[in-house]
Amino acid sequence: MVNISIIGAGSVVFSTSFIRDLCVTKSLWGSKITLMDISKERLNMVHNLAVRYMRETKADLKIRTTMNRKEALEDAEFVLCTVKVGGYQPMEMERKIAERYGYYRGIGDRVCDYYGGFGAYHQLRFFLDLARDMEDACPDAWLIETANPVFEGTTLISRETKIKVIGVCHGHFGYKKIAKTLGLRLEEVGVEIAGFNHCVWMTHFLYRGGDAYPLLDEWIEKKSKKYWESKEFLEGLPWETEQMSPAAVDMYRQFGLFPIGDTIRSVSPWWYHVNLATKKKWFGPTGGFDSEIGWSIYLKRREKKLKRMQRLYEDSSASLTKEFPPVMSGEQHIPLIDSIANDKERILQLNIPNRGAISGIPDDVVVEIPTVVSGRGIRGIQVGALPKRLMMYVMIPRMLRMERILQAFTEGDRKSLVLMLMDDPRTESYEKAEALVDELLAQPWNTEAAHHYR
Amino acid sequence: MVNISIIGAGSVVFSTSFIRDLCVTKSLWGSKITLMDISKERLNMVHNLAVRYMRETKADLKIRTTMNRKEALEDAEFVLCTVKVGGYQPMEMERKIAERYGYYRGIGDRVCDYYGGFGAYHQLRFFLDLARDMEDACPDAWLIETANPVFEGTTLISRETKIKVIGVCHGHFGYKKIAKTLGLRLEEVGVEIAGFNHCVWMTHFLYRGGDAYPLLDEWIEKKSKKYWESKEFLEGLPWETEQMSPAAVDMYRQFGLFPIGDTIRSVSPWWYHVNLATKKKWFGPTGGFDSEIGWSIYLKRREKKLKRMQRLYEDSSASLTKEFPPVMSGEQHIPLIDSIANDKERILQLNIPNRGAISGIPDDVVVEIPTVVSGRGIRGIQVGALPKRLMMYVMIPRMLRMERILQAFTEGDRKSLVLMLMDDPRTESYEKAEALVDELLAQPWNTEAAHHYR
């Protein structure tokens, strides 16, 4: 029985998945769940769905809502943060502005600025404010950060506040797609995955106790071409086909370990992304998740999901358990809480400060690694050294980018935003980069950011 | 009385300057000097000049020559390395090849590949072989590395061998030009300069005990424009005018500390270097030391100097002390030896492993910092933290470049050479980068390197 607060509970898909997992996890029954959001409408919808799901599953949870963050944090033991400040609209407008300056698909995160980069200001500001409110209201609570940018956000919070912060993501489950494609029985697959959030690599791949990398090599050599001509690949959803795309295989060739999940989009080299034709070559017919095609597929499906939720909300007679069977969603948030609150030892893939787990990464940089979670807390499992070429050309540059984003943010340093842009291979001149930064900061939703970055 | 071996003693200008300093340093009289080179002709010339200079100054040194490196290292206590393997010719040919691929002034070190980068192979190979020979012949000797790339070379040797290596350069004396331009009395100027070799920054600038940075700011604000229109700037030699160039001032604005010496060429941002017109804007009418104009001025002067030496060599009646008065050259090599051998405590600017001197730089990376040198050895003086923006945008990227060069070298990794090139903003595609690397390695002087980088 614990007190869990969900900040940004209006994220319908996330919240209903948390509620589902809570209803399925009997050892957490009796817990008090506080749903907090600034949108009353969304909050009502999620509350309605949550209470109905609870009734249908006969789960025993105390669910309340509030629009007051401080109230939501009082007595909280676990705080889940899923907030996307301002939604997607500003990001799309910023992308259009950047495209006028010659940056296809915008700046930041290679081609899509919704992780890290320029657009990180609003998120980082929010995370820090939330953590500081927690220092007052619930200093011993765990902050479970699932909103992006997880890497920058959790590193910032763990450095700047006393709050115990953990980043939780599901991208590492991409290994299941590998197993499936190779025709391996998932239960007999063993993996170790490590790196930074959205920059994780399969450090070990075992099948029936033996090294399975040779099976992957064989698939690449003998079956990949056929797979890339298959209906499954050609007609699949971008975020599902990226895992076994030519991009993933080439990154493996370049850096020595197979990339997992969002890694394939988020830290793939710039030369996969120069235009749609190139993106199609590397990521398949949609051009990948963040191309104009892939991203619009995502937005449409997102809208469809929201509409489905809206329909369920409006139809109070609908069976929610029929739509969402009462089994664990696969997300790690509730198992994580269960493990800590009830001392159930589990191995979970989490984002925590490195403290020596990956060689050559400073202790205070958050890494995504396997961890042992129990009533004693969270302990990282030592990973050791990654291949040097991977460190030199992906890990360290990605870490440097995080440090630059945090330096710009903590020092309110506009020059740093311009200098960051100067490292984009598409930047033509300092003056143009400066003009773009100024124009982005002049947008109405960036008034606060413009004041911050001087 | 010590045994000093000069490897690459055919570097006439360097060697004669060492000999001059030795002749002036009475506390080192009686020492045994071994001149070693693979060119008998050059060796004879340097030997002749050295013996004559010694006689003229009545200095007491035992000078011998050898073309056998192992012989040169026997009983050596100090080994000076000034070797440029293969001379400048291959570098110029490689530059021409790279220019055909669209890399104005070649690849590596921004625009001139003779420090670090691709052309480093021959130098690093040589340094490592020399240090390994020293491990056999004179394991306790000091290796005084003055050949470039000093940063990569000294870091490599200190990591891979047991030899005590020190990098020595004179670039930090650039601060004298600042003092002169501001009209300050040099004796009353105090500076602290720190960074990596060819990437050093004035961390403290004092005049008569007070902060002199405001004087520099005032000069920039009120006098720089006039200076940039002066004959001194417009007609000066590139390596003399760079120190107070618009490039130096802009780097100071961007990164928060004034850059010193070669730093202004070597780690200035890529956008100062896109073409000759841009280089002229930043570095003055010659376009800086490494432009086609600046570099040809250097090569011509170098040739002139060599011819002058040749004339002096041929004219055995010429007075060498008249040409080179017996005063210290200003180079640090001989004072360094004198301090260690005779326990004369001195503060010198040297390149040694960081061991905490500059915050945020690993212990095993060589930094250029002020050090205390005496009979007890060399002790770095703690510098502390550099400005964050300087760390994020110059120091860490430069360090990463060093690590990439060493990773490519130690692992014989051709892919890494290609990936390094992909970070050059001028690179258009992976295929083109790969083709350039292949073409460079296919040159006759690169046979060994081509075998090494697989």
PDB file of C-alpha atoms in Angstrom, chain A residues 172-326:
ATOM      1  CA  HIS A 172      15.058  -1.864 -24.863  1.00  0.00           C
ATOM      2  CA  PHE A 173      12.267  -4.382 -25.535  1.00  0.00           C
ATOM      3  CA  GLY A 174      13.245  -4.002 -29.182  1.00  0.00           C
ATOM      4  CA  TYR A 175      15.365  -7.125 -28.655  1.00  0.00           C
ATOM      5  CA  LYS A 176      12.146  -9.136 -28.793  1.00  0.00           C
ATOM      6  CA  LYS A 177      11.772  -8.127 -32.414  1.00  0.00           C
ATOM      7  CA  ILE A 178      15.252  -9.479 -33.106  1.00  0.00           C
ATOM      8  CA  ALA A 179      14.392 -12.792 -31.471  1.00  0.00           C
ATOM      9  CA  LYS A 180      11.130 -12.991 -33.392  1.00  0.00           C
ATOM     10  CA  THR A 181      12.755 -12.190 -36.726  1.00  0.00           C
ATOM     11  CA  LEU A 182      15.464 -14.796 -36.176  1.00  0.00           C
ATOM     12  CA  GLY A 183      12.775 -17.322 -35.198  1.00  0.00           C
ATOM     13  CA  LEU A 184      14.074 -17.775 -31.649  1.00  0.00           C
ATOM     14  CA  ARG A 185      11.899 -18.766 -28.687  1.00  0.00           C
ATOM     15  CA  LEU A 186      11.776 -15.620 -26.570  1.00  0.00           C
ATOM     16  CA  GLU A 187      11.865 -17.566 -23.306  1.00  0.00           C
ATOM     17  CA  GLU A 188      15.255 -18.971 -24.220  1.00  0.00           C
ATOM     18  CA  VAL A 189      16.784 -15.647 -25.224  1.00  0.00           C
ATOM     19  CA  GLY A 190      19.059 -13.817 -22.806  1.00  0.00           C
ATOM     20  CA  VAL A 191      20.187 -10.259 -23.391  1.00  0.00           C
ATOM     21  CA  GLU A 192      22.164  -7.510 -21.749  1.00  0.00           C
ATOM     22  CA  ILE A 193      21.453  -4.027 -23.074  1.00  0.00           C
ATOM     23  CA  ALA A 194      23.297  -0.895 -22.032  1.00  0.00           C
ATOM     24  CA  GLY A 195      23.969   2.703 -22.958  1.00  0.00           C
ATOM     25  CA  PHE A 196      22.073   5.942 -22.544  1.00  0.00           C
ATOM     26  CA  ASN A 197      18.332   6.244 -22.977  1.00  0.00           C
ATOM     27  CA  HIS A 198      17.540   6.036 -26.718  1.00  0.00           C
ATOM     28  CA  CYS A 199      21.141   5.043 -27.237  1.00  0.00           C
ATOM     29  CA  VAL A 200      21.258   1.438 -26.052  1.00  0.00           C
ATOM     30  CA  TRP A 201      23.225  -1.454 -27.462  1.00  0.00           C
ATOM     31  CA  MET A 202      22.985  -5.217 -27.090  1.00  0.00           C
ATOM     32  CA  THR A 203      26.135  -6.035 -25.124  1.00  0.00           C
ATOM     33  CA  HIS A 204      25.139  -9.698 -24.796  1.00  0.00           C
ATOM     34  CA  PHE A 205      22.800 -11.823 -26.866  1.00  0.00           C
ATOM     35  CA  LEU A 206      22.360 -15.433 -25.786  1.00  0.00           C
ATOM     36  CA  TYR A 207      20.182 -18.266 -27.015  1.00  0.00           C
ATOM     37  CA  ARG A 208      19.872 -21.466 -25.033  1.00  0.00           C
ATOM     38  CA  GLY A 209      22.963 -20.427 -23.129  1.00  0.00           C
ATOM     39  CA  GLY A 210      25.173 -19.856 -26.157  1.00  0.00           C
ATOM     40  CA  ASP A 211      26.216 -16.703 -27.967  1.00  0.00           C
ATOM     41  CA  ALA A 212      23.442 -15.758 -30.393  1.00  0.00           C
ATOM     42  CA  TYR A 213      25.327 -13.014 -32.222  1.00  0.00           C
ATOM     43  CA  PRO A 214      26.483 -15.592 -34.813  1.00  0.00           C
ATOM     44  CA  LEU A 215      22.803 -16.334 -35.505  1.00  0.00           C
ATOM     45  CA  LEU A 216      22.254 -12.626 -36.081  1.00  0.00           C
ATOM     46  CA  ASP A 217      25.309 -12.467 -38.354  1.00  0.00           C
ATOM     47  CA  GLU A 218      23.964 -15.395 -40.313  1.00  0.00           C
ATOM     48  CA  TRP A 219      20.555 -13.741 -40.655  1.00  0.00           C
ATOM     49  CA  ILE A 220      22.229 -10.573 -41.926  1.00  0.00           C
ATOM     50  CA  GLU A 221      24.294 -12.482 -44.418  1.00  0.00           C
ATOM     51  CA  LYS A 222      21.670 -14.873 -45.686  1.00  0.00           C
ATOM     52  CA  LYS A 223      18.210 -13.586 -44.875  1.00  0.00           C
ATOM     53  CA  SER A 224      18.215  -9.850 -44.393  1.00  0.00           C
ATOM     54  CA  LYS A 225      17.822  -8.968 -48.064  1.00  0.00           C
ATOM     55  CA  LYS A 226      14.818 -11.215 -48.404  1.00  0.00           C
ATOM     56  CA  TYR A 227      13.350  -9.772 -45.206  1.00  0.00           C
ATOM     57  CA  TRP A 228      13.737  -6.243 -46.559  1.00  0.00           C
ATOM     58  CA  GLU A 229      11.663  -7.313 -49.550  1.00  0.00           C
ATOM     59  CA  SER A 230       9.002  -8.965 -47.406  1.00  0.00           C
ATOM     60  CA  LYS A 231       5.526  -7.597 -46.776  1.00  0.00           C
ATOM     61  CA  GLU A 232       6.290  -7.576 -43.054  1.00  0.00           C
ATOM     62  CA  PHE A 233       9.078  -5.069 -43.571  1.00  0.00           C
ATOM     63  CA  LEU A 234       7.648  -3.115 -46.482  1.00  0.00           C
ATOM     64  CA  GLU A 235       4.224  -2.642 -44.943  1.00  0.00           C
ATOM     65  CA  GLY A 236       5.128  -2.641 -41.258  1.00  0.00           C
ATOM     66  CA  LEU A 237       4.817   0.293 -38.911  1.00  0.00           C
ATOM     67  CA  PRO A 238       8.033   2.330 -38.839  1.00  0.00           C
ATOM     68  CA  TRP A 239       8.680   1.890 -35.104  1.00  0.00           C
ATOM     69  CA  GLU A 240       8.295  -1.854 -35.547  1.00  0.00           C
ATOM     70  CA  THR A 241      10.433  -2.325 -38.645  1.00  0.00           C
ATOM     71  CA  GLU A 242      13.320  -0.048 -37.633  1.00  0.00           C
ATOM     72  CA  GLN A 243      14.735  -2.731 -35.317  1.00  0.00           C
ATOM     73  CA  MET A 244      15.696  -5.001 -38.245  1.00  0.00           C
ATOM     74  CA  SER A 245      16.203  -2.278 -40.855  1.00  0.00           C
ATOM     75  CA  PRO A 246      19.290  -1.733 -43.027  1.00  0.00           C
ATOM     76  CA  ALA A 247      20.031   1.182 -40.678  1.00  0.00           C
ATOM     77  CA  ALA A 248      20.268  -1.127 -37.647  1.00  0.00           C
ATOM     78  CA  VAL A 249      22.470  -3.580 -39.533  1.00  0.00           C
ATOM     79  CA  ASP A 250      24.788  -0.838 -40.755  1.00  0.00           C
ATOM     80  CA  MET A 251      25.056   0.679 -37.260  1.00  0.00           C
ATOM     81  CA  TYR A 252      26.019  -2.781 -35.999  1.00  0.00           C
ATOM     82  CA  ARG A 253      28.714  -2.952 -38.691  1.00  0.00           C
ATOM     83  CA  GLN A 254      29.979   0.528 -37.854  1.00  0.00           C
ATOM     84  CA  PHE A 255      29.962   0.326 -34.080  1.00  0.00           C
ATOM     85  CA  GLY A 256      30.294  -3.337 -33.198  1.00  0.00           C
ATOM     86  CA  LEU A 257      27.099  -3.931 -31.191  1.00  0.00           C
ATOM     87  CA  PHE A 258      23.510  -4.207 -32.373  1.00  0.00           C
ATOM     88  CA  PRO A 259      21.486  -1.048 -31.618  1.00  0.00           C
ATOM     89  CA  ILE A 260      18.195  -1.520 -29.816  1.00  0.00           C
ATOM     90  CA  GLY A 261      14.882   0.335 -30.100  1.00  0.00           C
ATOM     91  CA  ASP A 262      14.798   4.101 -30.550  1.00  0.00           C
ATOM     92  CA  THR A 263      18.592   4.064 -30.785  1.00  0.00           C
ATOM     93  CA  ILE A 264      18.190   3.321 -34.481  1.00  0.00           C
ATOM     94  CA  ARG A 265      16.385   6.596 -35.010  1.00  0.00           C
ATOM     95  CA  SER A 266      17.861   8.712 -32.294  1.00  0.00           C
ATOM     96  CA  VAL A 267      21.630   8.252 -32.663  1.00  0.00           C
ATOM     97  CA  SER A 268      21.962   6.910 -36.181  1.00  0.00           C
ATOM     98  CA  PRO A 269      24.552   8.834 -38.227  1.00  0.00           C
ATOM     99  CA  TRP A 270      23.488  12.047 -39.965  1.00  0.00           C
ATOM    100  CA  TRP A 271      24.134  10.579 -43.392  1.00  0.00           C
ATOM    101  CA  TYR A 272      21.136   8.229 -43.060  1.00  0.00           C
ATOM    102  CA  HIS A 273      18.898  11.267 -42.736  1.00  0.00           C
ATOM    103  CA  VAL A 274      19.797  13.792 -45.401  1.00  0.00           C
ATOM    104  CA  ASN A 275      16.492  13.482 -47.300  1.00  0.00           C
ATOM    105  CA  LEU A 276      13.457  11.246 -47.615  1.00  0.00           C
ATOM    106  CA  ALA A 277      14.970   9.058 -50.340  1.00  0.00           C
ATOM    107  CA  THR A 278      18.000   8.351 -48.154  1.00  0.00           C
ATOM    108  CA  LYS A 279      15.847   7.694 -45.127  1.00  0.00           C
ATOM    109  CA  LYS A 280      13.779   5.216 -47.156  1.00  0.00           C
ATOM    110  CA  LYS A 281      16.949   3.396 -48.165  1.00  0.00           C
ATOM    111  CA  TRP A 282      17.965   2.954 -44.529  1.00  0.00           C
ATOM    112  CA  PHE A 283      14.657   2.673 -42.692  1.00  0.00           C
ATOM    113  CA  GLY A 284      12.264   1.216 -45.250  1.00  0.00           C
ATOM    114  CA  PRO A 285       9.352   2.648 -47.262  1.00  0.00           C
ATOM    115  CA  THR A 286       8.141   5.004 -44.510  1.00  0.00           C
ATOM    116  CA  GLY A 287      11.595   6.543 -44.134  1.00  0.00           C
ATOM    117  CA  GLY A 288      11.455   5.614 -40.456  1.00  0.00           C
ATOM    118  CA  PHE A 289       9.562   6.902 -37.438  1.00  0.00           C
ATOM    119  CA  ASP A 290      10.691  10.502 -37.758  1.00  0.00           C
ATOM    120  CA  SER A 291      10.332  11.059 -41.507  1.00  0.00           C
ATOM    121  CA  GLU A 292       7.365  13.068 -42.727  1.00  0.00           C
ATOM    122  CA  ILE A 293       5.653   9.755 -43.577  1.00  0.00           C
ATOM    123  CA  GLY A 294       6.519   7.859 -40.399  1.00  0.00           C
ATOM    124  CA  TRP A 295       5.737  10.730 -38.115  1.00  0.00           C
ATOM    125  CA  SER A 296       2.345  11.362 -39.710  1.00  0.00           C
ATOM    126  CA  ILE A 297       1.508   7.660 -39.326  1.00  0.00           C
ATOM    127  CA  TYR A 298       2.377   8.029 -35.654  1.00  0.00           C
ATOM    128  CA  LEU A 299       0.295  11.165 -35.181  1.00  0.00           C
ATOM    129  CA  LYS A 300      -2.691   9.572 -36.929  1.00  0.00           C
ATOM    130  CA  ARG A 301      -2.510   6.449 -34.792  1.00  0.00           C
ATOM    131  CA  ARG A 302      -2.130   8.570 -31.716  1.00  0.00           C
ATOM    132  CA  GLU A 303      -5.284  10.465 -32.635  1.00  0.00           C
ATOM    133  CA  LYS A 304      -7.082   7.207 -33.353  1.00  0.00           C
ATOM    134  CA  LYS A 305      -6.097   5.845 -29.952  1.00  0.00           C
ATOM    135  CA  LEU A 306      -7.306   9.008 -28.261  1.00  0.00           C
ATOM    136  CA  LYS A 307     -10.621   8.776 -30.133  1.00  0.00           C
ATOM    137  CA  ARG A 308     -10.984   5.165 -29.049  1.00  0.00           C
ATOM    138  CA  MET A 309     -10.403   6.259 -25.459  1.00  0.00           C
ATOM    139  CA  GLN A 310     -12.892   9.077 -25.916  1.00  0.00           C
ATOM    140  CA  ARG A 311     -15.510   6.602 -27.179  1.00  0.00           C
ATOM    141  CA  LEU A 312     -14.912   4.276 -24.233  1.00  0.00           C
ATOM    142  CA  TYR A 313     -15.187   7.249 -21.918  1.00  0.00           C
ATOM    143  CA  GLU A 314     -18.492   8.350 -23.416  1.00  0.00           C
ATOM    144  CA  ASP A 315     -19.948   4.850 -23.491  1.00  0.00           C
ATOM    145  CA  SER A 316     -20.184   4.050 -19.813  1.00  0.00           C
ATOM    146  CA  SER A 317     -21.620   0.608 -20.600  1.00  0.00           C
ATOM    147  CA  ALA A 318     -18.578  -0.490 -22.577  1.00  0.00           C
ATOM    148  CA  SER A 319     -16.402  -3.192 -21.042  1.00  0.00           C
ATOM    149  CA  LEU A 320     -12.913  -1.814 -20.547  1.00  0.00           C
ATOM    150  CA  THR A 321     -11.397  -5.166 -19.656  1.00  0.00           C
ATOM    151  CA  LYS A 322     -12.670  -6.457 -22.971  1.00  0.00           C
ATOM    152  CA  GLU A 323     -10.745  -3.671 -24.737  1.00  0.00           C
ATOM    153  CA  PHE A 324      -7.749  -3.897 -22.413  1.00  0.00           C
ATOM    154  CA  PRO A 325      -7.498  -7.405 -20.916  1.00  0.00           C
ATOM    155  CA  PRO A 326      -6.269  -7.361 -17.320  1.00  0.00           C
TER     156      PRO A 326
END
